[in-house]
Short mmCIF file of C-alpha atoms and ligand atoms in Angstrom, two decimals:
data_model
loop_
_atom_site.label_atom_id
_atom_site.label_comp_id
_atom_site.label_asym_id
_atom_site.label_seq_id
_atom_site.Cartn_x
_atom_site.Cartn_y
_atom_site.Cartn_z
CA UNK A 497 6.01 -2.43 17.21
CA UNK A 498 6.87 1.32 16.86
CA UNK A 499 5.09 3.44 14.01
CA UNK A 500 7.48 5.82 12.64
CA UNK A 501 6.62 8.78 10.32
CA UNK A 502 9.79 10.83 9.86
CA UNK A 503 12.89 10.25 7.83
CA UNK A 504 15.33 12.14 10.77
CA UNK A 505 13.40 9.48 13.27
CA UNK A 506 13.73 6.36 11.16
CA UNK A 507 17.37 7.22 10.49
CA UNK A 508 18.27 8.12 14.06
CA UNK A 509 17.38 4.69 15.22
CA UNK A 510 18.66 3.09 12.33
CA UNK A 511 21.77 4.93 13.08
CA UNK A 512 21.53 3.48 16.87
CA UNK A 513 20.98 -0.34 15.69
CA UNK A 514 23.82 -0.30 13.86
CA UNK A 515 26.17 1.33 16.65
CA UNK A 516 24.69 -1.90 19.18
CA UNK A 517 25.94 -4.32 16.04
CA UNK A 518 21.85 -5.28 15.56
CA UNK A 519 21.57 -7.00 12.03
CA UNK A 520 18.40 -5.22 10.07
CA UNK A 521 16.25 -6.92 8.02
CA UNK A 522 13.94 -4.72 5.82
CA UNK A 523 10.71 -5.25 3.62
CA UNK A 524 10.00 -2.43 1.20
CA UNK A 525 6.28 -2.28 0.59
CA UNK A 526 3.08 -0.43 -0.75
CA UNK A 527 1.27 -1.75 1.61
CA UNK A 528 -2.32 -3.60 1.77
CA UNK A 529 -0.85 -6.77 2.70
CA UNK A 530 -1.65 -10.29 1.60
CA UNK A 531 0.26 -13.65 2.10
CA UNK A 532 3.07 -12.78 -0.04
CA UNK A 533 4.36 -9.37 1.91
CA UNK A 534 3.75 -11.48 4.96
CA UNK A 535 6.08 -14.49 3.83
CA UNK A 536 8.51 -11.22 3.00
CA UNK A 537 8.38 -10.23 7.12
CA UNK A 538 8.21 -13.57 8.61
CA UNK A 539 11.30 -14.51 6.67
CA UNK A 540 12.71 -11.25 7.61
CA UNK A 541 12.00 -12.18 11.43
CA UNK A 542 13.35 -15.60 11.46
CA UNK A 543 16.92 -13.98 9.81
CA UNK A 544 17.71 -10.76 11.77
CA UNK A 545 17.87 -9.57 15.32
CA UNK A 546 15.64 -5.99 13.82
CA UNK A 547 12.88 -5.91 10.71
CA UNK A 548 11.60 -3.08 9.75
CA UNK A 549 8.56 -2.59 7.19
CA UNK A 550 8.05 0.34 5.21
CA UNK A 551 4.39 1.29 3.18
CA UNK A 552 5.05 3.83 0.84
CA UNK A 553 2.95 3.85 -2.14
CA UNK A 554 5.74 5.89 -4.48
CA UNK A 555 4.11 8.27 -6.95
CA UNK A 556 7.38 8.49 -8.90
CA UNK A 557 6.81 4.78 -10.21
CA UNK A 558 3.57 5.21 -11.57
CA UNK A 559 2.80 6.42 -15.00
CA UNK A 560 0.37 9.24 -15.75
CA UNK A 561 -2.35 6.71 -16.64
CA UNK A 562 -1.82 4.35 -14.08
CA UNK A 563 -3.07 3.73 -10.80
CA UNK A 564 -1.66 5.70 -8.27
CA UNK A 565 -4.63 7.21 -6.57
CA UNK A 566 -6.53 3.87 -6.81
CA UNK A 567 -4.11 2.23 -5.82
CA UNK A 568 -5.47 0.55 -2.37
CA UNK A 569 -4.51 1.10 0.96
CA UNK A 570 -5.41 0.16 4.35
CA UNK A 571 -2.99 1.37 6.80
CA UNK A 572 -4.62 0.17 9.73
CA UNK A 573 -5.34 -3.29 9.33
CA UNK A 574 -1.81 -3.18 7.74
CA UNK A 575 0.02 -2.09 10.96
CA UNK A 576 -2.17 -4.58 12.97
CA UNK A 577 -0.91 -7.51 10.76
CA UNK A 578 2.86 -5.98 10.52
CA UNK A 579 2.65 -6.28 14.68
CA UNK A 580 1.39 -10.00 14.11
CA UNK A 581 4.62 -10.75 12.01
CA UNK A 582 7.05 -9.67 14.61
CA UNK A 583 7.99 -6.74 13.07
CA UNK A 584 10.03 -3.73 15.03
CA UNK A 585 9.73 -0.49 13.19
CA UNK A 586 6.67 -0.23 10.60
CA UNK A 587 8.15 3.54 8.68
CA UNK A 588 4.70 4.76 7.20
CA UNK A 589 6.36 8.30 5.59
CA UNK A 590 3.83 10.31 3.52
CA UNK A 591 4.98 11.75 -0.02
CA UNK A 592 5.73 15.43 1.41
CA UNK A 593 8.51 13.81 3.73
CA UNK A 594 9.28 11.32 0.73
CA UNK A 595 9.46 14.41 -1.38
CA UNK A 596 9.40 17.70 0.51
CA UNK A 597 10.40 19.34 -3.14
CA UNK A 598 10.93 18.30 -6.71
CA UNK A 599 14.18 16.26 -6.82
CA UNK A 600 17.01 17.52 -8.51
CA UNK A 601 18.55 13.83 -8.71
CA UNK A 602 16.98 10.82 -9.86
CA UNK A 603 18.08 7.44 -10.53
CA UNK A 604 18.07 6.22 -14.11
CA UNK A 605 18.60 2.67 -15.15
CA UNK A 606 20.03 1.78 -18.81
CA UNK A 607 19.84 -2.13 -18.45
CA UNK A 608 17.28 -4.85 -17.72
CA UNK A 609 14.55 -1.95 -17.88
CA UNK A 610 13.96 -2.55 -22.18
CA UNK A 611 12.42 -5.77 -21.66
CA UNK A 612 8.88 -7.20 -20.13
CA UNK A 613 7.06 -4.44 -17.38
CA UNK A 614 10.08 -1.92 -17.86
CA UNK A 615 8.45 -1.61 -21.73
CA UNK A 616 5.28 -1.27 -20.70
CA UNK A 617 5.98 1.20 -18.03
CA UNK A 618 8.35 3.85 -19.64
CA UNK A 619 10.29 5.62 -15.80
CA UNK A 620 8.94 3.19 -13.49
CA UNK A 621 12.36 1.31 -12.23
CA UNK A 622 13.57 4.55 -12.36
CA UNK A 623 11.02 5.68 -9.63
CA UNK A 624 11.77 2.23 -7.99
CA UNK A 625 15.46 3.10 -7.80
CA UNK A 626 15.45 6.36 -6.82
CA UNK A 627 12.31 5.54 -4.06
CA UNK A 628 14.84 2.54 -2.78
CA UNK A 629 17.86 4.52 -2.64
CA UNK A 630 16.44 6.91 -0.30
CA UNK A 631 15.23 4.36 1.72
CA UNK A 632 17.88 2.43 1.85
CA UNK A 633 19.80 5.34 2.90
CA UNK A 634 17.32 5.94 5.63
CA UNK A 635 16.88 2.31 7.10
CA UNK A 636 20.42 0.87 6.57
CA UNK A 637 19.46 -2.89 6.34
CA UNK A 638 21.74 -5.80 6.43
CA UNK A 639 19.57 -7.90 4.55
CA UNK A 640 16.26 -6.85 2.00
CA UNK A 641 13.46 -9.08 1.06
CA UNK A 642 11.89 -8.51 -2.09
CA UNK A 643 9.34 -11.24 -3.90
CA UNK A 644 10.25 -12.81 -7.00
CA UNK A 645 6.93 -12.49 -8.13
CA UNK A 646 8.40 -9.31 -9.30
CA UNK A 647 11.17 -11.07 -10.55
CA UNK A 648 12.25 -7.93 -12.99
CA UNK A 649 12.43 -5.56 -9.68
CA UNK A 650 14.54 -8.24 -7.86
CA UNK A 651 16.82 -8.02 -11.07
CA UNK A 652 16.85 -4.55 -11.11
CA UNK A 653 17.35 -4.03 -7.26
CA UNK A 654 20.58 -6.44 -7.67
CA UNK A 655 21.95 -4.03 -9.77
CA UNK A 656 21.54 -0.99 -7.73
CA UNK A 657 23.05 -3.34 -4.78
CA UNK A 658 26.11 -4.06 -6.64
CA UNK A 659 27.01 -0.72 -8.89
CA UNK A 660 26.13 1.29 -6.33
CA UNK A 661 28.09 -0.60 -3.44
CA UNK A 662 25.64 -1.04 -1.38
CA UNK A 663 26.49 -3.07 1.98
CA UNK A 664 23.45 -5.23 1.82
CA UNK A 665 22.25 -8.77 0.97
CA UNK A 666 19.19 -8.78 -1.61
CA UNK A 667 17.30 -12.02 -1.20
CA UNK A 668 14.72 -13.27 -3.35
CA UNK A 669 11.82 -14.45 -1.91
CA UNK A 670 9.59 -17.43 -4.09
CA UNK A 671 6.26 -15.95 -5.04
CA UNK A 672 3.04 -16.66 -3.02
CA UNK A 673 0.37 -18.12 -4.71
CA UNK A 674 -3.41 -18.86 -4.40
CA UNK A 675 -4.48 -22.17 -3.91
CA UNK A 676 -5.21 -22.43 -7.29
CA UNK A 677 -1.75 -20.87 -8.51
CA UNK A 678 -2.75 -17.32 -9.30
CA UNK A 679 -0.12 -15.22 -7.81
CA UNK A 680 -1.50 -12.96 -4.93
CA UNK A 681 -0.87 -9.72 -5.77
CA UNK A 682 -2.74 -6.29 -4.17
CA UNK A 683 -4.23 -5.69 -7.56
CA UNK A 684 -6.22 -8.97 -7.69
CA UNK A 685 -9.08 -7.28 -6.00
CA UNK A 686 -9.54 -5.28 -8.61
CA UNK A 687 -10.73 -8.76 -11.04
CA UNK A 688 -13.96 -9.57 -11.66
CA UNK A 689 -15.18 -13.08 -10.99
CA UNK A 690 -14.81 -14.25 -14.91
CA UNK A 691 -11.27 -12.64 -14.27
CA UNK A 692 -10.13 -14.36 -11.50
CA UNK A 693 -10.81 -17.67 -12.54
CA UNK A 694 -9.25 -16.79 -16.06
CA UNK A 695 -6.33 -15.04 -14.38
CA UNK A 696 -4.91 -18.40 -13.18
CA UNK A 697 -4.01 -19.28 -16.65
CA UNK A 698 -1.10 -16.88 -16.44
CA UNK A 699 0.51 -19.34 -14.05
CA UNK A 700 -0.69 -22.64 -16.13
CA UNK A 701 0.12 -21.27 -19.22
CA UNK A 702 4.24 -20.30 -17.41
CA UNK A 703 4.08 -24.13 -15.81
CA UNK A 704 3.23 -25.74 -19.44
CA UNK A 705 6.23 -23.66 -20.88
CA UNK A 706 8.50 -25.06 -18.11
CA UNK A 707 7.35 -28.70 -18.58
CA UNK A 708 8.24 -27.91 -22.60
CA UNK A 709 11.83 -27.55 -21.44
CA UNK A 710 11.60 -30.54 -18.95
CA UNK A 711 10.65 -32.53 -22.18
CA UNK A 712 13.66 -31.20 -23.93
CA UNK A 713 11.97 -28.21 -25.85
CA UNK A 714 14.79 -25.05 -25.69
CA UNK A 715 14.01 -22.75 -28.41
CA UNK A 716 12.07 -19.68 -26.42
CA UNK A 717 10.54 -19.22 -30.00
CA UNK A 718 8.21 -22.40 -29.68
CA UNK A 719 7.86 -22.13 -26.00
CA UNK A 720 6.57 -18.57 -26.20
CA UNK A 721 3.79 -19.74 -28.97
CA UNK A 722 2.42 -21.91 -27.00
CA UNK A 723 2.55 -20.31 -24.26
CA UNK A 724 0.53 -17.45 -25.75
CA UNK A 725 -2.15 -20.48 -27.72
CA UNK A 726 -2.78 -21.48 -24.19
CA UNK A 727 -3.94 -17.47 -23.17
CA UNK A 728 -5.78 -16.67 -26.13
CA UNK A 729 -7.59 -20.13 -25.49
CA UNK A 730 -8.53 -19.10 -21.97
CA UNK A 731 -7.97 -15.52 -21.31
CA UNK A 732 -10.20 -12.62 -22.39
CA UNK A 733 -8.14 -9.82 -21.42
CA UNK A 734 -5.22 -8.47 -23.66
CA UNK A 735 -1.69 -10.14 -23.55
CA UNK A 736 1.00 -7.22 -22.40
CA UNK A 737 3.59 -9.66 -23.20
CA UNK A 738 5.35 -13.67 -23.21
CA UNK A 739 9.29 -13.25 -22.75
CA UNK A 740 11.87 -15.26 -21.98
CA UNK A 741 15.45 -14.32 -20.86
CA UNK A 742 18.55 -14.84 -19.36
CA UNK A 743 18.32 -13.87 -15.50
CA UNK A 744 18.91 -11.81 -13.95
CA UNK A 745 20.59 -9.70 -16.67
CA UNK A 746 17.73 -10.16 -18.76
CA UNK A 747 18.84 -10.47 -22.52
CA UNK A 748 17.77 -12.17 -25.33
CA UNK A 749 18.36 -16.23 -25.19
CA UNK A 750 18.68 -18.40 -28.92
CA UNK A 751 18.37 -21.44 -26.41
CA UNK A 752 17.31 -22.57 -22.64
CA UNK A 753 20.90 -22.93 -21.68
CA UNK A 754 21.37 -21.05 -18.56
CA UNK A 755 18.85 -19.94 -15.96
CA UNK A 756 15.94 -18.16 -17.71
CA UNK A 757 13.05 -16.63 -16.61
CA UNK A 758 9.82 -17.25 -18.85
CA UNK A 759 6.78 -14.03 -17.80
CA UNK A 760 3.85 -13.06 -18.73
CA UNK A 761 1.32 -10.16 -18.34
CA UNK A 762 -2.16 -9.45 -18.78
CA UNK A 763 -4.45 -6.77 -18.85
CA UNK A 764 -7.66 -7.37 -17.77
CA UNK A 765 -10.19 -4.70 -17.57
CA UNK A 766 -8.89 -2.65 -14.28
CA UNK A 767 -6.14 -4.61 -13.39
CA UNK A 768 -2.43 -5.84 -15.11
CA UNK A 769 -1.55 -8.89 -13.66
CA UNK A 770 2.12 -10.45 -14.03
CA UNK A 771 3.45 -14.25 -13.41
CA UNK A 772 6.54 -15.48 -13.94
CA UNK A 773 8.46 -18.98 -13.64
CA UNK A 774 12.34 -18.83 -13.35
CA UNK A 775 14.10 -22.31 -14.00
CA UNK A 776 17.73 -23.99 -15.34
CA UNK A 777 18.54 -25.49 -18.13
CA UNK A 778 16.91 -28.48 -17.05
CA UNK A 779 13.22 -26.57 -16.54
CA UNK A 780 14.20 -27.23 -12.68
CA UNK A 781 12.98 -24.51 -10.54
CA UNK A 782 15.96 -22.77 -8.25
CA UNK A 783 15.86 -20.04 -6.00
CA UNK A 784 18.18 -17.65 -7.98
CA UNK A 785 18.96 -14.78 -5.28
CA UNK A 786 19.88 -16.25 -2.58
P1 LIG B 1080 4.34 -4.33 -3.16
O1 LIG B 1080 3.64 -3.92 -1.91
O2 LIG B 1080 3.42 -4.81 -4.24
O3 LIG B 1080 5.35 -3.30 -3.64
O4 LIG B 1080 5.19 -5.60 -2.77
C1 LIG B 1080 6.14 -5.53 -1.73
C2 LIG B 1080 7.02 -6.72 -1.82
O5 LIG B 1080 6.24 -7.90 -1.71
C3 LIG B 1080 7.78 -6.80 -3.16
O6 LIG B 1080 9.09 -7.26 -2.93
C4 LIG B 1080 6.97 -7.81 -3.92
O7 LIG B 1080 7.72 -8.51 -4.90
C5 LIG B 1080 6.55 -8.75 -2.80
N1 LIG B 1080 5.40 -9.54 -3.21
C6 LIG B 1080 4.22 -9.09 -3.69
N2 LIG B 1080 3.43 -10.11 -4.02
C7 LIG B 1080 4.13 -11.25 -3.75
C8 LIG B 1080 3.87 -12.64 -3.86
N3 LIG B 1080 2.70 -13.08 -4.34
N4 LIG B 1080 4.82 -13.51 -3.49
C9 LIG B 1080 6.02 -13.06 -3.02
N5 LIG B 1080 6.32 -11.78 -2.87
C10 LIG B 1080 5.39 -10.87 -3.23
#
């Protein structure tokens, strides 16, 4: 596996690959891997003749009271575990070549942002956007692998694809989860023990809103009641919110009649943590990208 710092580097043999008809699979990341960003790579490996990684922790998508510089890292045990998966090309660019001055063009997204993390987290698909574009540019993938755990970034990331004519395949990738169900996630570190074992009721409280449609239940109104009973029975931290909506375009729903996705998210005392289920009409669990 080759380490690559520069943009002109990454894009040179990017550039190359293409010219030798190589298909390029690529894993955006912020690094400080767990089971789910490895799923992302080996999935990545078994489907392209190239994958290439990136860790860039992207100031642009955190807010001014969120946690960029906490955010936690651990580049070398990182690349170590990258090599592991088979990957080719791990890009590791810091923020001055991410951002050598202030941009003068930045990606702004109208839809599917109004609605579950985008409220919370006024700019942030923006900085998403505008982070992937240049890195898109830069890597030139056939294929990206992005974790449905984050189901709202897939969504968003679909759009870019498509409106912006992008030649590349998004797929979705099922989230990763604990034994116990608790979607791993980078932040979970940062729960305390009372925390973690609460935090799997995100997940239980999704799965008994899914088996409410199973039964027949479709008004989101009910769904989402119970949903949040079931949190405020087991959860000390503070509900962020309980949606559900059409996916991936993310509107409003009267009924379950077309694929939905039903998420949640909590904040606990140094951590938000965010679950979501995405299912049919029938409650049935698909993977909807790919
Ligand atoms: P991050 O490093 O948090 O930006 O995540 C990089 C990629 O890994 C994103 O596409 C995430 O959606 C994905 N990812 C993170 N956690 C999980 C998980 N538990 N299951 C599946 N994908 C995940």
């Amino acid at each position: 596996m080759e380490i690559i710092r520069t943009i002109k580097q990454m894009q040179q043999i990017s550039t190359q690959l293409k010219k030798e008809y190589k298909q390029i699979g690529y894993v955006a990341t912020m690094g400080y891997f767990h089971e789910g960003h490895h799923n992302l790579m080996r999935r990545a490996r078994n489907e392209n003749d190239i994958v290439i990684t990136s860790i860039f922790v992207n100031p642009l998508q955190f807010g001014p009271n969120e946690d960029f510089e906490k955010y936690p890292r651990d580049e070398e045990k990182d690349s170590q575990e990258a090599e592991k998966d088979g990957i080719d090309y791990l890009f590791l660019p810091s923020v001055d070549e991410m951002y050598p001055n202030k941009s003068i063009i930045n990606m702004h997204i109208d839809g599917r942002v109004d609605v579950l993390c985008g409220k919370s987290r006024p700019g942030h698909f923006n900085g998403v956007l505008t982070v992937l574009t240049k890195l898109f540019h830069i890597i030139q993938p056939d294929k990206t692998y992005f974790g449905l755990k984050d189901a709202q970034q897939v969504a968003v990331v679909d759009a870019l694809i498509q409106e912006h004519n992008f030649p590349i395949e998004l797929i979705g990738v099922p989230t990763t989860r604990e034994s116990d169900g608790l979607a791993k996630s980078s932040r979970n570190v940062f729960l305390n023990r009372q925390e973690r074992e609460e935090a799997v009721w995100l997940y239980k409280s999704l799965l008994h809103g899914k088996q409410l449609v199973v039964d027949g239940v479709k008004n989101p109104d009910i769904i989402i009641k119970e949903v949040r009973e079931l949190l405020r029975e087991h959860v000390t931290g503070e509900v962020d919110y309980i949606e559900m909506l059409s996916y991936p375009e993310l509107m409003p729903i009267i009924d379950v009649d077309q694929n939905t996705i039903l998420a949640a998210a909590v904040y606990f005392k140094e951590a938000r943590i965010i679950d979501n289920i995405i299912f049919n009409s029938d409650g049935q669990i698909k993977e909807l990208i790919n």
